[in-house]
Tab-separated table of C-alpha atoms in Angstrom:
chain	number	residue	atom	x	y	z
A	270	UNK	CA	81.865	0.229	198.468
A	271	UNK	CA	83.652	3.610	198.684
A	272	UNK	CA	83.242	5.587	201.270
A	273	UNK	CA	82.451	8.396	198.935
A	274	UNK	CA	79.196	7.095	198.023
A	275	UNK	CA	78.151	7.151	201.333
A	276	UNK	CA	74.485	8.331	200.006
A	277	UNK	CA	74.191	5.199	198.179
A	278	UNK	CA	74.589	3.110	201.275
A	279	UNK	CA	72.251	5.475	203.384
A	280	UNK	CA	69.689	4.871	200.938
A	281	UNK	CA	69.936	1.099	200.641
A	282	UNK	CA	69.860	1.004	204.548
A	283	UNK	CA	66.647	2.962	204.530
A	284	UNK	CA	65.359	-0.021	201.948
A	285	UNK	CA	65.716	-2.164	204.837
A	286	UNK	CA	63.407	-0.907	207.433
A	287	UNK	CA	61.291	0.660	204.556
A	288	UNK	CA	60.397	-3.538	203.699
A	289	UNK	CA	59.855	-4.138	207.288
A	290	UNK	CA	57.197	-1.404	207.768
A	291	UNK	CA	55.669	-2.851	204.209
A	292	UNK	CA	55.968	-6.096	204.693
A	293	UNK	CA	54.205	-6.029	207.866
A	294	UNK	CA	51.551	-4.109	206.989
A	295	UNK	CA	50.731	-6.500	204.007
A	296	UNK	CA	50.404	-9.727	206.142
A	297	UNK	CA	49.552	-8.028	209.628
A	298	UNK	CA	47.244	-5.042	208.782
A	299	UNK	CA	43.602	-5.350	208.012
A	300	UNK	CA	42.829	-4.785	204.460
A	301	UNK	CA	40.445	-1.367	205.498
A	302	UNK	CA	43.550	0.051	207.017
A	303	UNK	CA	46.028	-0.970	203.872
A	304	UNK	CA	43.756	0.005	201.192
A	305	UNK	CA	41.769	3.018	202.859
A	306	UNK	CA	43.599	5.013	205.268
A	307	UNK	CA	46.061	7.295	204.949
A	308	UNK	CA	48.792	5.291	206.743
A	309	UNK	CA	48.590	2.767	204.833
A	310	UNK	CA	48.962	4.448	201.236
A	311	UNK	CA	52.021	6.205	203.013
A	312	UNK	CA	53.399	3.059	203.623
A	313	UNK	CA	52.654	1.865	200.278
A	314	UNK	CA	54.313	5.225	198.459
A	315	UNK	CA	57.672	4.415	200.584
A	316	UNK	CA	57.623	0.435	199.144
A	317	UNK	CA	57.931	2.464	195.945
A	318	UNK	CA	61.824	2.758	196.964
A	319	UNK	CA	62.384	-0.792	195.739
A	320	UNK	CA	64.152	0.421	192.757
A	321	UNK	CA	66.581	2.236	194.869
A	322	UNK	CA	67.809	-0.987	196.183
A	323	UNK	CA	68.411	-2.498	192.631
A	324	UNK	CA	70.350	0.942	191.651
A	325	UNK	CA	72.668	0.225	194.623
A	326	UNK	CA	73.005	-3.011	193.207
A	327	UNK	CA	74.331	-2.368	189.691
A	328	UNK	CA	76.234	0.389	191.185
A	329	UNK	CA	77.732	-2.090	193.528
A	330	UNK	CA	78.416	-4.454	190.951
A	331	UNK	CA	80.489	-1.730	188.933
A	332	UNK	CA	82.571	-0.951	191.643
A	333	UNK	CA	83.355	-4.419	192.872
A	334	UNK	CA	86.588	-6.047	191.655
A	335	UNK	CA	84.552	-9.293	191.499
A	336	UNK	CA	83.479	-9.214	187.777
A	337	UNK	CA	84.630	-12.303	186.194
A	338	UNK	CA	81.755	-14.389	185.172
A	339	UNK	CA	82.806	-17.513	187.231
A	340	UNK	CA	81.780	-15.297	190.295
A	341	UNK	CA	79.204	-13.385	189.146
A	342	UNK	CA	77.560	-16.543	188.450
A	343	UNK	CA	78.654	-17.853	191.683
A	344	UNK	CA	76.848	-15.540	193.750
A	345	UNK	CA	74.164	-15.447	191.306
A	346	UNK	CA	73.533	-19.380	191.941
A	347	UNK	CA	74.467	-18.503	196.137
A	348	UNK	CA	71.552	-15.499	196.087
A	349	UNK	CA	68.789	-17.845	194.443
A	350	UNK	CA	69.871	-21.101	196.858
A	351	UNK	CA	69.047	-18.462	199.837
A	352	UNK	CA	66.268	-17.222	197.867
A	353	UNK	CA	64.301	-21.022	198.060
A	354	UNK	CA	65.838	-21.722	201.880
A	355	UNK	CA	63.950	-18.594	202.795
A	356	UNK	CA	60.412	-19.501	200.761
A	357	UNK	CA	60.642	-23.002	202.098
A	358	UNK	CA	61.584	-20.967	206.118
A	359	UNK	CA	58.797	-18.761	205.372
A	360	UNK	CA	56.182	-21.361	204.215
A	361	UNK	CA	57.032	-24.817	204.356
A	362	UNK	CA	57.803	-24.784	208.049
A	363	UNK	CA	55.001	-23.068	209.734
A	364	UNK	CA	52.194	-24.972	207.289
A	365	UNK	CA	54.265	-28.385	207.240
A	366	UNK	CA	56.085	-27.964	210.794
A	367	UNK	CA	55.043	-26.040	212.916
A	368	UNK	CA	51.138	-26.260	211.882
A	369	UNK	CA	50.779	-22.444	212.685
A	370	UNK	CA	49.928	-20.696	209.451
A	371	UNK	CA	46.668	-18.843	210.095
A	372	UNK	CA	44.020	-20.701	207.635
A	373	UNK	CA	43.289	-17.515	206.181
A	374	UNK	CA	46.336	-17.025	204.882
A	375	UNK	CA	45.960	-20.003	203.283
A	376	UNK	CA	42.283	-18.792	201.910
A	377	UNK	CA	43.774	-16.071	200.114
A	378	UNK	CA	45.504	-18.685	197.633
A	379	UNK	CA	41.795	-20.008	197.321
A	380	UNK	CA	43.289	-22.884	198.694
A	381	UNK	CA	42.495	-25.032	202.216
A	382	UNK	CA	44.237	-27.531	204.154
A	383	UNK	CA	45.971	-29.301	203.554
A	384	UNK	CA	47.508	-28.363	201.145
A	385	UNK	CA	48.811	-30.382	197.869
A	386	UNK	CA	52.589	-31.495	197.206
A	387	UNK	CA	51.894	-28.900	194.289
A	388	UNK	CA	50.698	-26.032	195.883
A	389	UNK	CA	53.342	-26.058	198.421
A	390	UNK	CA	55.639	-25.877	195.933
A	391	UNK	CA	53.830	-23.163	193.927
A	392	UNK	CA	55.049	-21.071	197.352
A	393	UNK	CA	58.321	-22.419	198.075
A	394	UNK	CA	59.325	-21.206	194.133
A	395	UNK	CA	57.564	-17.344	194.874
A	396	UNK	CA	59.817	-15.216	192.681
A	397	UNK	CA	60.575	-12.313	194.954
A	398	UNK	CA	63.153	-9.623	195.222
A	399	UNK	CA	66.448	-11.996	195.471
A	400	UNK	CA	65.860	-14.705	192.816
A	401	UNK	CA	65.774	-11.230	190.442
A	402	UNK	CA	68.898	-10.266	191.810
A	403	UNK	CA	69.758	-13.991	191.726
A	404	UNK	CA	68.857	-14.530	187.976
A	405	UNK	CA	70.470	-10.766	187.083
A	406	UNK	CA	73.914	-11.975	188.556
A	407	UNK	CA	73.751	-15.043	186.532
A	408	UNK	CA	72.728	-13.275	183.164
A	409	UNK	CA	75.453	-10.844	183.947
A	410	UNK	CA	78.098	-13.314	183.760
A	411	UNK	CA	76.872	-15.148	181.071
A	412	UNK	CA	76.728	-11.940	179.032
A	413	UNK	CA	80.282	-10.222	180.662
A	414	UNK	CA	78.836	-7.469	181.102
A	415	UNK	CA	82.348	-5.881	182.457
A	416	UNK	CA	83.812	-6.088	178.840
A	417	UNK	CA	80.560	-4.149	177.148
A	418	UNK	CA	80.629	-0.366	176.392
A	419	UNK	CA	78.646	1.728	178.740
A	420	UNK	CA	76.767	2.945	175.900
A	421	UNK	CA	75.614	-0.819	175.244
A	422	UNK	CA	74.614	-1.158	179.009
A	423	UNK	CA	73.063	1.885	178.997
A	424	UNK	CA	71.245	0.830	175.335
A	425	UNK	CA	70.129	-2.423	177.281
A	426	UNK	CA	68.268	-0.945	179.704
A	427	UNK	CA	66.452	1.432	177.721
A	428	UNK	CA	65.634	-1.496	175.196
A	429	UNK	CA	64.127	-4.028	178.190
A	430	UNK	CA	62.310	-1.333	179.986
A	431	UNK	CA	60.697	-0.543	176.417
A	432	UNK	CA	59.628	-3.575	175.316
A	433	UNK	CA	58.505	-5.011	178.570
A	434	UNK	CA	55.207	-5.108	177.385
A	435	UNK	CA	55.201	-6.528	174.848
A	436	UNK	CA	56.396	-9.610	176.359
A	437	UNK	CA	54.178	-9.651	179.690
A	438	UNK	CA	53.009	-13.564	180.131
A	439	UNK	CA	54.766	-14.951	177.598
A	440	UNK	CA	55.765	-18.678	177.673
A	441	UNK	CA	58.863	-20.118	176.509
A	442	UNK	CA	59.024	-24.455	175.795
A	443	UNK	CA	62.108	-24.110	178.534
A	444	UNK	CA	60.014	-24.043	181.414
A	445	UNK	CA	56.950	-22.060	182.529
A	446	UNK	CA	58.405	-21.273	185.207
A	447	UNK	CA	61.901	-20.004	184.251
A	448	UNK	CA	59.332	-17.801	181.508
A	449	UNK	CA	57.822	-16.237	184.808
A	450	UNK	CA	61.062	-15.447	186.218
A	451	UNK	CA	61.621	-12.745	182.924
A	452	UNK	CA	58.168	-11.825	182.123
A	453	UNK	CA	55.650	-12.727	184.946
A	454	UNK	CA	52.044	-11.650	185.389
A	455	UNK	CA	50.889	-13.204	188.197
A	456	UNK	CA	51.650	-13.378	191.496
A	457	UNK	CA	54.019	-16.312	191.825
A	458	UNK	CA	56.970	-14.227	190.796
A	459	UNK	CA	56.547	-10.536	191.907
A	460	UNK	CA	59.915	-9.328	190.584
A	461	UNK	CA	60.430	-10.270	187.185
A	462	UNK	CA	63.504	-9.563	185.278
A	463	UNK	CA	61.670	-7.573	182.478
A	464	UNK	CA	61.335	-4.633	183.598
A	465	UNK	CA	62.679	-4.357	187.049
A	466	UNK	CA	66.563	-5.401	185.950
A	467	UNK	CA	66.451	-1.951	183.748
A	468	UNK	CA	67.235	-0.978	187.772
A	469	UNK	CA	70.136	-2.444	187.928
A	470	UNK	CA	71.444	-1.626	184.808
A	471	UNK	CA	70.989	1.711	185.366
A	472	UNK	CA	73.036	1.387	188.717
A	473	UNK	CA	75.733	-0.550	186.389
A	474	UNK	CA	76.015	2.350	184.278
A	475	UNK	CA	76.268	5.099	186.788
A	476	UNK	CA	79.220	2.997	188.341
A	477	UNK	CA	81.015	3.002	185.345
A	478	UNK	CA	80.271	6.931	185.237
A	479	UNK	CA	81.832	7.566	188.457
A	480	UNK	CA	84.900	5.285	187.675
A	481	UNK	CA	85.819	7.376	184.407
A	482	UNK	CA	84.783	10.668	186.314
A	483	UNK	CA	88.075	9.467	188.414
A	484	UNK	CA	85.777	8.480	191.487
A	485	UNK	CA	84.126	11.733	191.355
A	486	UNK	CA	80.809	11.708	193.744
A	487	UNK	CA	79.868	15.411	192.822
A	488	UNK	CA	79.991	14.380	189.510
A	489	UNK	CA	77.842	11.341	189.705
A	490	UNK	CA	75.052	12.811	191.800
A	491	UNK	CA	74.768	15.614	189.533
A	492	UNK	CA	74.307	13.090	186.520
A	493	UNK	CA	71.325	11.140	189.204
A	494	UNK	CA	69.608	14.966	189.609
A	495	UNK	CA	69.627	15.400	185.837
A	496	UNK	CA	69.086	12.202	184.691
A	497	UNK	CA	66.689	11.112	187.176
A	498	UNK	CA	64.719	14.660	186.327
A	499	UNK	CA	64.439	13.508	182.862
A	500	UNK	CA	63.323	10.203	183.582
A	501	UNK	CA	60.849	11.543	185.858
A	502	UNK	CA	59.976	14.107	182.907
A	503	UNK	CA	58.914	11.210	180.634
A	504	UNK	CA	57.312	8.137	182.980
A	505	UNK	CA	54.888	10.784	184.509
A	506	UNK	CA	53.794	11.762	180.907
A	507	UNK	CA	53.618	8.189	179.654
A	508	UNK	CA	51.239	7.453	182.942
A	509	UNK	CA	49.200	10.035	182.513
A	510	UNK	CA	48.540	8.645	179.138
A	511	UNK	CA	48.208	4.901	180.125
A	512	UNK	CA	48.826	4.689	183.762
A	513	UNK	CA	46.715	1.451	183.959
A	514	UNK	CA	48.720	0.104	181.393
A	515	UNK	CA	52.373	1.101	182.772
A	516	UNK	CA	51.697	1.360	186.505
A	517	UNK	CA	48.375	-0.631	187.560
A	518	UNK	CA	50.435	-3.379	189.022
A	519	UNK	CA	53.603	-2.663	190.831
A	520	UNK	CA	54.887	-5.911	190.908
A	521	UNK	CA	54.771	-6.068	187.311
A	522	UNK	CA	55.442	-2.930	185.470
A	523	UNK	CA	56.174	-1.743	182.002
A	524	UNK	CA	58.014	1.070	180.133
A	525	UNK	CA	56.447	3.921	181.352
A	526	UNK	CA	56.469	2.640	185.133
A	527	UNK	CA	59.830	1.395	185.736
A	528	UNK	CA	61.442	4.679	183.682
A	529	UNK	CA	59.004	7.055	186.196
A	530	UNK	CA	60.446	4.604	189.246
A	531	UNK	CA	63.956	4.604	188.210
A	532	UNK	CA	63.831	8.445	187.361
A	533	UNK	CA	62.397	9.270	191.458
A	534	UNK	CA	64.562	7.201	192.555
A	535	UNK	CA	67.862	8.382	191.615
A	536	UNK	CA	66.412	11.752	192.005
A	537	UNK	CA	65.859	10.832	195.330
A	538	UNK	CA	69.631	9.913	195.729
A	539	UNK	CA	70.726	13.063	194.820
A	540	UNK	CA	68.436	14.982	196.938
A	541	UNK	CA	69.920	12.722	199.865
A	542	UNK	CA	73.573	13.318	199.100
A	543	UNK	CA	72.973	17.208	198.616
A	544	UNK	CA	70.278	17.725	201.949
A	545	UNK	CA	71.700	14.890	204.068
A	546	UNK	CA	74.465	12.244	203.389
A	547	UNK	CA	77.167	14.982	204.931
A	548	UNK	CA	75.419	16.584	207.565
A	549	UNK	CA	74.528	13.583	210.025
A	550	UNK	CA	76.783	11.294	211.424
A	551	UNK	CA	74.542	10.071	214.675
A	552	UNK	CA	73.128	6.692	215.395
A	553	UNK	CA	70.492	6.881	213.116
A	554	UNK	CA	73.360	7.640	210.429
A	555	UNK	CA	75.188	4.158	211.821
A	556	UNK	CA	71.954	2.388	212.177
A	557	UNK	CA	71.613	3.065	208.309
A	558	UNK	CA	74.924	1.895	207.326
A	559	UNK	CA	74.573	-1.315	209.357
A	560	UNK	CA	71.509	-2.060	207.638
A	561	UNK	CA	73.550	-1.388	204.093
A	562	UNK	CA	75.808	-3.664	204.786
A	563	UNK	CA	74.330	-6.793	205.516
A	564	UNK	CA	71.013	-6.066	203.474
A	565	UNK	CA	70.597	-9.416	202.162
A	566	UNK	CA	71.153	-11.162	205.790
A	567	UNK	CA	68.005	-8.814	207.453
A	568	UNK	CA	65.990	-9.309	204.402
A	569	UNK	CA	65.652	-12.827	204.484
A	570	UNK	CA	65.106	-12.653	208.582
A	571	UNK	CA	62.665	-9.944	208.611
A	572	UNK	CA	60.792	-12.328	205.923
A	573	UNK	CA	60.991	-15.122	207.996
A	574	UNK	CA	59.999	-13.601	211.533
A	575	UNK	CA	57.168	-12.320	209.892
A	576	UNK	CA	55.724	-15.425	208.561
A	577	UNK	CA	56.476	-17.389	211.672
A	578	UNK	CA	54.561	-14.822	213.808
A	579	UNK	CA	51.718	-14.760	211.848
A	580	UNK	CA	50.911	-17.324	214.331
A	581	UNK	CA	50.572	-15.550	217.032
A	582	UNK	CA	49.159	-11.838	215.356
A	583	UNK	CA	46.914	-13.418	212.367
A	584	UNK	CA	47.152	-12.363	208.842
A	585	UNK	CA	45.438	-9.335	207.903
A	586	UNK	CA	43.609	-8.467	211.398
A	587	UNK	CA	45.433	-5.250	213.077
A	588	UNK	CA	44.749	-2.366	213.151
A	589	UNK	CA	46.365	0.891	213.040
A	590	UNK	CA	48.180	0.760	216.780
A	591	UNK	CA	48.878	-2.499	216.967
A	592	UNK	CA	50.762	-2.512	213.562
A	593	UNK	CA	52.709	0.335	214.863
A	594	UNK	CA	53.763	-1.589	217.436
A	595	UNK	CA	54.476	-4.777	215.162
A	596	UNK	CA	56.470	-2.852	212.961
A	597	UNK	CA	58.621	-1.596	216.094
A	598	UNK	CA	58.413	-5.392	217.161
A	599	UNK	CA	59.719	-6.822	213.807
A	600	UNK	CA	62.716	-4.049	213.522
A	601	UNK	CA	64.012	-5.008	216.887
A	602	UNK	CA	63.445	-9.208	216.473
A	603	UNK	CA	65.063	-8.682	213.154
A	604	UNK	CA	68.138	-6.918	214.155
A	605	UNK	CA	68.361	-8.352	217.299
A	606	UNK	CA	67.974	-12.128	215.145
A	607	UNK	CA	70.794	-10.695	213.511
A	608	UNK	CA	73.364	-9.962	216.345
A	609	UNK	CA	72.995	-13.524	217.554
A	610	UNK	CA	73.416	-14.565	214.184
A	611	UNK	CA	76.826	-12.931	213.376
A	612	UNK	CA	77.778	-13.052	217.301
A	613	UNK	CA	77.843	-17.136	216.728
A	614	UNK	CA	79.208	-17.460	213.532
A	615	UNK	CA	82.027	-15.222	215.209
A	616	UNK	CA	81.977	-17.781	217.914
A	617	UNK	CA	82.221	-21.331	215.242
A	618	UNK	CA	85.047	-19.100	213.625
A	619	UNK	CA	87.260	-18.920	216.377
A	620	UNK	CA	87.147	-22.480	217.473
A	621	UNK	CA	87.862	-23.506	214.260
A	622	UNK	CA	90.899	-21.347	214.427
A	623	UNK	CA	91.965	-22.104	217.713
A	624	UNK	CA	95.111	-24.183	218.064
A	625	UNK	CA	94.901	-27.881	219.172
A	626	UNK	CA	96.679	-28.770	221.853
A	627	UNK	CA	99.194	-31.163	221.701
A	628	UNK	CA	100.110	-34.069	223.823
């Protein structure tokens, strides 16, 4: 990505240790301390940042030269493969393998071992955050969405965001669960593509912004102040008026939520880029832009190192000090995980390139 939109990258870094602080809360944490303290609603109020991470996304996607719909669905098909490696890391191995899955994790399925060939694989298909991005890629190449108008984009997102409700649960003869993949309700896919892809779309269109603005990045974080103002203007009235309706289950919002979530969210960008992006260059700064860069790597490690440990810390029995220090604990395994990871594939790289000798 330019270097220009450095604030973009800052704030998709922060989405990484963001999910590590929230996802170990939700399988480490008691439930007093998630539900009724004021850590834990903290914690929860930062998770709100997902749709940050799927702005960055379209806007990534606008920028990138890689637009033809052979690769788009390429890496569509590449992010849901990892998607399914990582369910079947994060709970096929330690219930089938490694026979360490606390029981009452298991419990909270309503299920007990052992489990059934079925509901194993109601777990190892979990729709989460990167079979959305997965399916959004592939929908994005089918439809070319490099050759529409921005207007029709733009038009797109309002339209899915809008009538999100209307199509919560429904079933398609396709598959039920290629139907929960677009319009879940329940908790096997958490990130459905209606509404959560308006996101991205937005992203897509404020990348095409800054490309006609001539690469502007004053330009384009003015248009995130003002539009995300507006947006903000409109989701909080709609949940005042139905918040239940629009914003009673994250996971699977409607209109009014995902326009109020989109609208903070590029506010927030702005607010970053103007109090911030400029004025820090220090390891946190670097930290943050490592974390940007190889966001999908540390999100499907953190994932896994948290399920594997549940092991040894129990789901759902810490409390407050001892999650602080599991949240340090996962943040260090995770990047640390990571090192090794791209220190040996560095390694496998330069034997393969090393020149035979020859007799």
């Amino acid at each position: 990505m330019n270097t220009r939109l450095k604030t973009i990258d800052l704030a998709r870094g922060a989405s990484v240790f963001i999910m590590i602080l929230v996802h170990t809360l939700w399988m480490y944490s008691s439930t007093t301390l998630q539900s009724e303290s004021l850590f834990g609603a903290v914690i929860h109020i930062l998770g709100k940042g997902t749709a940050s991470f799927l702005v960055a996304m379209g806007l990534s996607m606008a920028l990138s030269r890689r637009q033809t719909p052979l690769l788009l669905i390429k890496r569509g098909i590449q992010l849901l493969l990892l998607a399914y490696l990582m369910n079947a890391a994060k709970f096929w191995l330690p219930i089938e393998v490694f026979n360490t899955m606390p029981e009452a994790f298991i419990n909270a399925y309503g299920w007990q071992s052992p489990l059934s060939a079925g509901q194993l694989q109601f777990m190892v298909l979990t729709g989460d955050i990167l079979q959305l991005a997965g399916v959004s890629l592939l929908l994005s190449g089918a439809l070319n969405i490099a050759r529409w108008k921005t207007a029709w984009i733009a038009f797109l997102a309002v339209a899915i965001a809008l009538v999100s409700q209307f199509v919560r649960g429904q079933q398609f003869a396709l598959s039920p669960y290629i139907s929960d993949l677009f319009f879940a309700n329940n908790y096997q896919v958490y990130f459905p593509v209606f509404p959560w892809i308006s996101a991205i779309l937005t992203g897509y269109v404020l990348g095409r912004l800054y490309i006609n603005s001539k690469h502007n990045a004053a330009y384009l974080y003015s248009v995130c102040a003002k539009l995300g103002a507006a947006l903000l203007i409109v989701g909080t009235a709609w949940l005042i008026a139905d918040f239940k309706g629009q914003f009673g289950n994250f996971f699977h919002l409607n209109g009014g939520g995902i326009i109020y979530l989109i609208g903070l969210n590029l506010f927030g960008l702005a607010v970053i880029e103007y109090v911030f992006a400029n004025k820090f260059n220090g390891p946190i700064t670097r930290a943050l832009l490592y974390a940007s860069k190889h966001v999908t790597a540390l999100y499907i490690i953190q994932w896994v190192l948290i399920c594997w440990l549940m092991g040894v810390f129990g789901y759902h029995t810490q409390s407050l000090w001892p999650t602080l220090c599991l949240m340090a604990l996962m943040g260090l395994l995770t990047f640390a995980v990571h090192k090794v990871y791209l220190q040996t594939k560095q390694n496998i790289l330069a034997i393969k390139q090393k020149p035979k000798r020859t007799a």
